[in-house]
GROMACS .gro file of C-alpha atoms in nm:
model
  278
    1MET     CA    1  23.069  12.799  17.229
    2LEU     CA    2  22.824  12.885  17.508
    3GLY     CA    3  22.754  13.221  17.342
    4LEU     CA    4  22.673  13.049  17.014
    5LEU     CA    5  22.443  12.803  17.192
    6LEU     CA    6  22.258  13.089  17.362
    7LEU     CA    7  22.224  13.269  17.030
    8LEU     CA    8  22.082  12.956  16.867
    9LEU     CA    9  21.835  12.915  17.154
   10GLN     CA   10  21.725  13.278  17.114
   11VAL     CA   11  21.671  13.233  16.739
   12LEU     CA   12  21.477  12.911  16.800
   13ALA     CA   13  21.261  13.076  17.065
   14SER     CA   14  21.180  13.370  16.835
   15CYS     CA   15  21.094  13.130  16.550
   16LEU     CA   16  20.861  12.936  16.776
   17TRP     CA   17  20.705  13.259  16.894
   18LEU     CA   18  20.647  13.380  16.537
   19GLY     CA   19  20.487  13.054  16.437
   20HIS     CA   20  20.241  13.065  16.725
   21SER     CA   21  20.163  13.431  16.747
   22GLU     CA   22  19.805  13.545  16.708
   23VAL     CA   23  19.845  13.921  16.743
   24VAL     CA   24  20.129  13.953  16.492
   25LYS     CA   25  20.382  14.206  16.364
   26SER     CA   26  20.263  14.188  16.004
   27PHE     CA   27  20.026  13.991  15.784
   28GLU     CA   28  20.296  13.942  15.516
   29THR     CA   29  20.501  13.724  15.749
   30SER     CA   30  20.225  13.554  15.950
   31CYS     CA   31  19.906  13.489  15.750
   32PRO     CA   32  19.950  13.627  15.397
   33GLN     CA   33  19.730  13.355  15.245
   34PHE     CA   34  19.412  13.559  15.299
   35PHE     CA   35  19.526  13.834  15.061
   36PHE     CA   36  19.541  13.836  14.681
   37ARG     CA   37  19.906  13.778  14.577
   38GLU     CA   38  19.976  13.774  14.954
   39ILE     CA   39  19.967  14.157  14.962
   40PRO     CA   40  19.753  14.323  15.232
   41PRO     CA   41  19.604  14.673  15.197
   42ASN     CA   42  19.854  14.959  15.228
   43ASP     CA   43  19.898  15.161  15.547
   44ALA     CA   44  19.649  15.434  15.446
   45LEU     CA   45  19.390  15.242  15.653
   46GLU     CA   46  19.612  15.203  15.958
   47PRO     CA   47  19.463  15.347  16.280
   48GLN     CA   48  19.653  15.516  16.566
   49LYS     CA   49  19.657  15.200  16.780
   50PRO     CA   50  19.655  14.903  16.540
   51ALA     CA   51  19.665  14.531  16.616
   52TRP     CA   52  19.724  14.279  16.337
   53ILE     CA   53  19.534  13.961  16.418
   54CYS     CA   54  19.568  13.630  16.238
   55GLN     CA   55  19.230  13.500  16.354
   56ARG     CA   56  19.303  13.167  16.511
   57TYR     CA   57  19.053  12.914  16.640
   58LYS     CA   58  19.142  12.561  16.755
   59ASN     CA   59  19.499  12.602  16.633
   60GLN     CA   60  19.414  12.707  16.277
   61TYR     CA   61  19.411  13.046  16.104
   62TYR     CA   62  19.078  13.130  15.937
   63PHE     CA   63  19.108  13.498  15.837
   64ALA     CA   64  19.300  13.819  15.911
   65THR     CA   65  19.177  14.131  16.093
   66LEU     CA   66  19.335  14.471  16.136
   67TYR     CA   67  19.189  14.585  16.469
   68ASP     CA   68  19.163  14.939  16.605
   69ARG     CA   69  19.240  14.917  16.978
   70LYS     CA   70  19.131  15.276  17.037
   71MET     CA   71  18.792  15.258  16.860
   72ARG     CA   72  18.748  14.893  16.969
   73ILE     CA   73  18.628  14.788  16.624
   74PRO     CA   74  18.799  14.613  16.331
   75VAL     CA   75  18.934  14.831  16.049
   76TYR     CA   76  18.889  14.538  15.812
   77SER     CA   77  18.873  14.159  15.796
   78ALA     CA   78  19.021  13.969  15.500
   79TYR     CA   79  18.921  13.617  15.401
   80ILE     CA   80  18.872  13.376  15.112
   81TYR     CA   81  18.509  13.334  15.006
   82GLN     CA   82  18.403  12.969  15.050
   83PRO     CA   83  18.029  12.963  15.117
   84GLY     CA   84  17.845  12.649  15.218
   85PRO     CA   85  17.538  12.537  15.409
   86GLY     CA   86  17.558  12.505  15.784
   87LYS     CA   87  17.428  12.613  16.120
   88ARG     CA   88  17.481  12.961  16.259
   89PRO     CA   89  17.700  12.933  16.571
   90LYS     CA   90  17.564  13.068  16.899
   91ILE     CA   91  17.888  13.143  17.082
   92TRP     CA   92  18.080  13.472  17.103
   93LEU     CA   93  18.457  13.487  17.144
   94VAL     CA   94  18.720  13.743  17.244
   95GLU     CA   95  19.093  13.780  17.173
   96PRO     CA   96  19.313  13.704  17.478
   97GLN     CA   97  19.629  13.813  17.294
   98LEU     CA   98  19.504  14.172  17.286
   99ILE     CA   99  19.543  14.176  17.667
  100GLY     CA  100  19.909  14.078  17.629
  101PRO     CA  101  20.139  13.822  17.465
  102ALA     CA  102  20.140  13.597  17.773
  103TYR     CA  103  19.777  13.499  17.709
  104PRO     CA  104  19.653  13.220  17.476
  105LYS     CA  105  19.705  13.269  17.105
  106THR     CA  106  19.362  13.146  17.006
  107MET     CA  107  19.023  13.317  17.045
  108GLU     CA  108  18.834  13.210  17.356
  109LYS     CA  109  18.497  13.257  17.524
  110GLU     CA  110  18.486  13.558  17.757
  111TRP     CA  111  18.398  13.322  18.044
  112THR     CA  112  18.712  13.114  17.979
  113VAL     CA  113  18.939  13.419  17.981
  114LEU     CA  114  18.788  13.548  18.308
  115ASN     CA  115  18.780  13.215  18.492
  116GLN     CA  116  19.068  13.006  18.358
  117TYR     CA  117  19.323  13.283  18.305
  118ASN     CA  118  19.229  13.493  18.603
  119VAL     CA  119  19.167  13.811  18.405
  120THR     CA  120  18.924  14.072  18.538
  121LEU     CA  121  18.646  14.197  18.314
  122GLU     CA  122  18.795  14.546  18.349
  123LYS     CA  123  19.132  14.428  18.220
  124LEU     CA  124  18.972  14.246  17.928
  125SER     CA  125  18.757  14.550  17.846
  126GLN     CA  126  19.064  14.778  17.830
  127SER     CA  127  19.202  14.582  17.534
  128GLN     CA  128  18.885  14.527  17.327
  129ALA     CA  129  18.506  14.529  17.302
  130ILE     CA  130  18.327  14.288  17.536
  131LEU     CA  131  17.980  14.130  17.527
  132HIS     CA  132  17.838  14.390  17.767
  133ASP     CA  133  17.920  14.669  17.518
  134TYR     CA  134  17.666  14.523  17.276
  135LYS     CA  135  17.385  14.480  17.530
  136ASN     CA  136  17.063  14.686  17.508
  137LEU     CA  137  17.136  14.840  17.168
  138THR     CA  138  16.862  15.039  16.997
  139GLY     CA  139  16.845  15.028  16.617
  140LEU     CA  140  17.188  14.862  16.598
  141ASN     CA  141  17.311  14.507  16.625
  142ARG     CA  142  17.632  14.305  16.607
  143GLY     CA  143  17.741  14.323  16.245
  144HIS     CA  144  17.999  14.076  16.116
  145LEU     CA  145  18.261  14.211  15.877
  146ASN     CA  146  18.361  13.859  15.772
  147PRO     CA  147  18.018  13.688  15.764
  148ASN     CA  148  17.977  13.332  15.891
  149GLY     CA  149  17.774  13.242  15.581
  150HIS     CA  150  18.080  13.287  15.359
  151HIS     CA  151  18.243  12.977  15.513
  152ASP     CA  152  18.178  12.611  15.454
  153ASP     CA  153  18.243  12.434  15.784
  154TYR     CA  154  18.147  12.482  16.145
  155SER     CA  155  18.490  12.578  16.283
  156SER     CA  156  18.544  12.848  16.020
  157ARG     CA  157  18.196  12.983  16.095
  158VAL     CA  158  18.262  12.989  16.471
  159ALA     CA  159  18.587  13.180  16.407
  160THR     CA  160  18.385  13.471  16.263
  161PHE     CA  161  18.200  13.506  16.597
  162THR     CA  162  18.483  13.697  16.762
  163LEU     CA  163  18.407  14.049  16.881
  164THR     CA  164  18.722  14.161  16.696
  165ASN     CA  165  18.526  14.094  16.372
  166ILE     CA  166  18.213  14.285  16.484
  167VAL     CA  167  18.092  14.646  16.456
  168PRO     CA  168  17.774  14.820  16.572
  169GLN     CA  169  17.574  14.800  16.248
  170ASP     CA  170  17.241  14.958  16.159
  171GLU     CA  171  16.981  14.687  16.224
  172LYS     CA  172  16.785  14.746  15.903
  173LEU     CA  173  17.102  14.755  15.690
  174ASN     CA  174  17.241  14.439  15.851
  175GLY     CA  175  16.922  14.243  15.793
  176GLY     CA  176  16.836  14.413  15.462
  177ALA     CA  177  17.051  14.551  15.181
  178TRP     CA  178  17.385  14.438  15.334
  179ASN     CA  179  17.248  14.087  15.383
  180ASN     CA  180  17.127  14.086  15.020
  181TYR     CA  181  17.477  14.179  14.907
  182GLU     CA  182  17.640  13.905  15.119
  183GLN     CA  183  17.391  13.635  15.021
  184GLN     CA  184  17.273  13.714  14.668
  185THR     CA  185  17.505  13.960  14.492
  186MET     CA  186  17.816  13.766  14.602
  187ILE     CA  187  17.678  13.438  14.465
  188ARG     CA  188  17.604  13.603  14.129
  189ARG     CA  189  17.933  13.792  14.108
  190THR     CA  190  18.152  13.495  14.199
  191GLN     CA  191  18.024  13.271  13.917
  192GLY     CA  192  18.329  13.119  13.747
  193CYS     CA  193  18.573  13.235  14.017
  194LYS     CA  194  18.839  12.985  14.124
  195THR     CA  195  18.941  13.191  14.427
  196THR     CA  196  18.774  13.506  14.557
  197TYR     CA  197  18.967  13.724  14.803
  198VAL     CA  198  18.746  13.953  15.010
  199ILE     CA  199  18.821  14.250  15.237
  200VAL     CA  200  18.536  14.400  15.440
  201GLY     CA  201  18.591  14.717  15.639
  202ALA     CA  202  18.436  14.985  15.856
  203VAL     CA  203  18.507  15.360  15.850
  204PRO     CA  204  18.509  15.505  16.206
  205GLY     CA  205  18.229  15.755  16.266
  206ASN     CA  206  18.153  16.031  16.518
  207ASN     CA  207  17.917  15.825  16.735
  208TYR     CA  208  17.981  15.561  16.999
  209ILE     CA  209  17.798  15.293  17.195
  210ALA     CA  210  17.869  15.162  17.546
  211LYS     CA  211  17.932  15.507  17.700
  212GLY     CA  212  18.190  15.602  17.441
  213ARG     CA  213  18.380  15.273  17.447
  214VAL     CA  214  18.298  15.133  17.102
  215ASN     CA  215  18.283  15.338  16.783
  216LYS     CA  216  17.981  15.319  16.553
  217PRO     CA  217  18.120  15.323  16.197
  218SER     CA  218  17.992  15.585  15.954
  219HIS     CA  219  18.025  15.345  15.657
  220LEU     CA  220  18.072  14.976  15.586
  221TRP     CA  221  18.249  14.863  15.271
  222SER     CA  222  18.350  14.544  15.096
  223ALA     CA  223  18.583  14.466  14.805
  224ALA     CA  224  18.641  14.140  14.619
  225CYS     CA  225  18.915  14.026  14.383
  226CYS     CA  226  18.828  13.710  14.194
  227VAL     CA  227  19.071  13.490  14.005
  228VAL     CA  228  18.886  13.322  13.717
  229ASP     CA  229  19.202  13.182  13.555
  230ASN     CA  230  19.564  13.284  13.494
  231ASN     CA  231  19.462  13.540  13.234
  232TYR     CA  232  19.145  13.679  13.385
  233ILE     CA  233  19.091  13.855  13.717
  234LYS     CA  234  18.781  14.058  13.801
  235ALA     CA  235  18.689  14.286  14.092
  236TRP     CA  236  18.394  14.470  14.243
  237ALA     CA  237  18.313  14.666  14.556
  238VAL     CA  238  18.030  14.813  14.764
  239ILE     CA  239  17.984  15.081  15.026
  240ALA     CA  240  17.695  15.161  15.260
  241GLU     CA  241  17.623  15.443  15.502
  242ASN     CA  242  17.568  15.289  15.844
  243ASP     CA  243  17.231  15.456  15.902
  244ARG     CA  244  17.054  15.376  15.573
  245ASN     CA  245  16.933  15.047  15.430
  246GLN     CA  246  17.111  15.097  15.099
  247VAL     CA  247  17.422  14.947  14.935
  248GLU     CA  248  17.604  15.116  14.646
  249LEU     CA  249  17.787  14.896  14.393
  250LEU     CA  250  18.122  15.040  14.277
  251THR     CA  251  18.434  14.948  14.087
  252LEU     CA  252  18.738  14.867  14.302
  253GLY     CA  253  18.900  15.194  14.190
  254GLU     CA  254  18.593  15.397  14.291
  255LEU     CA  255  18.588  15.238  14.635
  256GLU     CA  256  18.960  15.303  14.689
  257ASP     CA  257  18.912  15.671  14.593
  258THR     CA  258  18.610  15.703  14.823
  259LEU     CA  259  18.801  15.545  15.113
  260THR     CA  260  19.098  15.773  15.043
  261GLU     CA  261  18.866  16.069  15.109
  262LEU     CA  262  18.688  15.914  15.406
  263TYR     CA  263  19.002  15.803  15.594
  264GLY     CA  264  19.214  16.101  15.490
  265ARG     CA  265  19.549  15.925  15.535
  266GLY     CA  266  19.667  15.905  15.174
  267GLN     CA  267  19.572  15.697  14.870
  268VAL     CA  268  19.413  15.366  14.972
  269SER     CA  269  19.516  15.046  14.793
  270LEU     CA  270  19.321  14.734  14.895
  271PHE     CA  271  19.467  14.473  14.660
  272ASP     CA  272  19.780  14.407  14.456
  273SER     CA  273  19.790  14.611  14.132
  274ASP     CA  274  19.702  14.304  13.919
  275CYS     CA  275  19.346  14.330  14.049
  276PRO     CA  276  19.156  14.554  13.800
  277ARG     CA  277  19.042  14.895  13.925
  278GLU     CA  278  18.797  14.967  13.640
   0.00000   0.00000   0.00000
């Protein structure tokens, strides 16, 4: 009887843990809602030291990020496109769970992690990029993968201001052609869409910032799968070299083939097969 009770307690504890985990075992079981048909990209994008993050702020999931612990940049962030007016947040957050599972399961300010949880800056910096890594950049700035402008309330916008959703992005590209894509092309392309699933990613490059700590991606890319109605789904994609102010519009199939070459880890699939590749 005691053995059974202990077993039940173990099961209960693991269920509670799963429900509250931030750095998770898989997106399918923890926050599948950010992916079309609840299917994340295949493992051809998976880095050597991955972390699957259900991005949680104030006890709610807002998007999903596959994070590269070694390069200290996100591989991709996946979200549902819901743009709306609103202020741009001014705070930056980090991911305590990347330090270890004993830490809070929601993103926090760097200051909070250092002062309330007694973590040294060195320990925090071992697990992820920190604010200091992005200081004194020349020609680069903090580029969101999941942009705050694609969300319609303040909390969901704040959630995008985590350094696990940021890459060193070419300043001209970030403020120019990439911004045009995020703000103008997306509005045009999503006309008539009931739900638009978006995945934005970064291809690791050969250059680094912060004395080799944080990788500067060679390319940024984005793909969208839009459900118009039960019978009609459409898709599109873009890619940009991270040193030129230029964005190339592609089909989903073309982007997947390009990423297959760039990552070199097998055929890339970003969305469920019902999303058109042509």
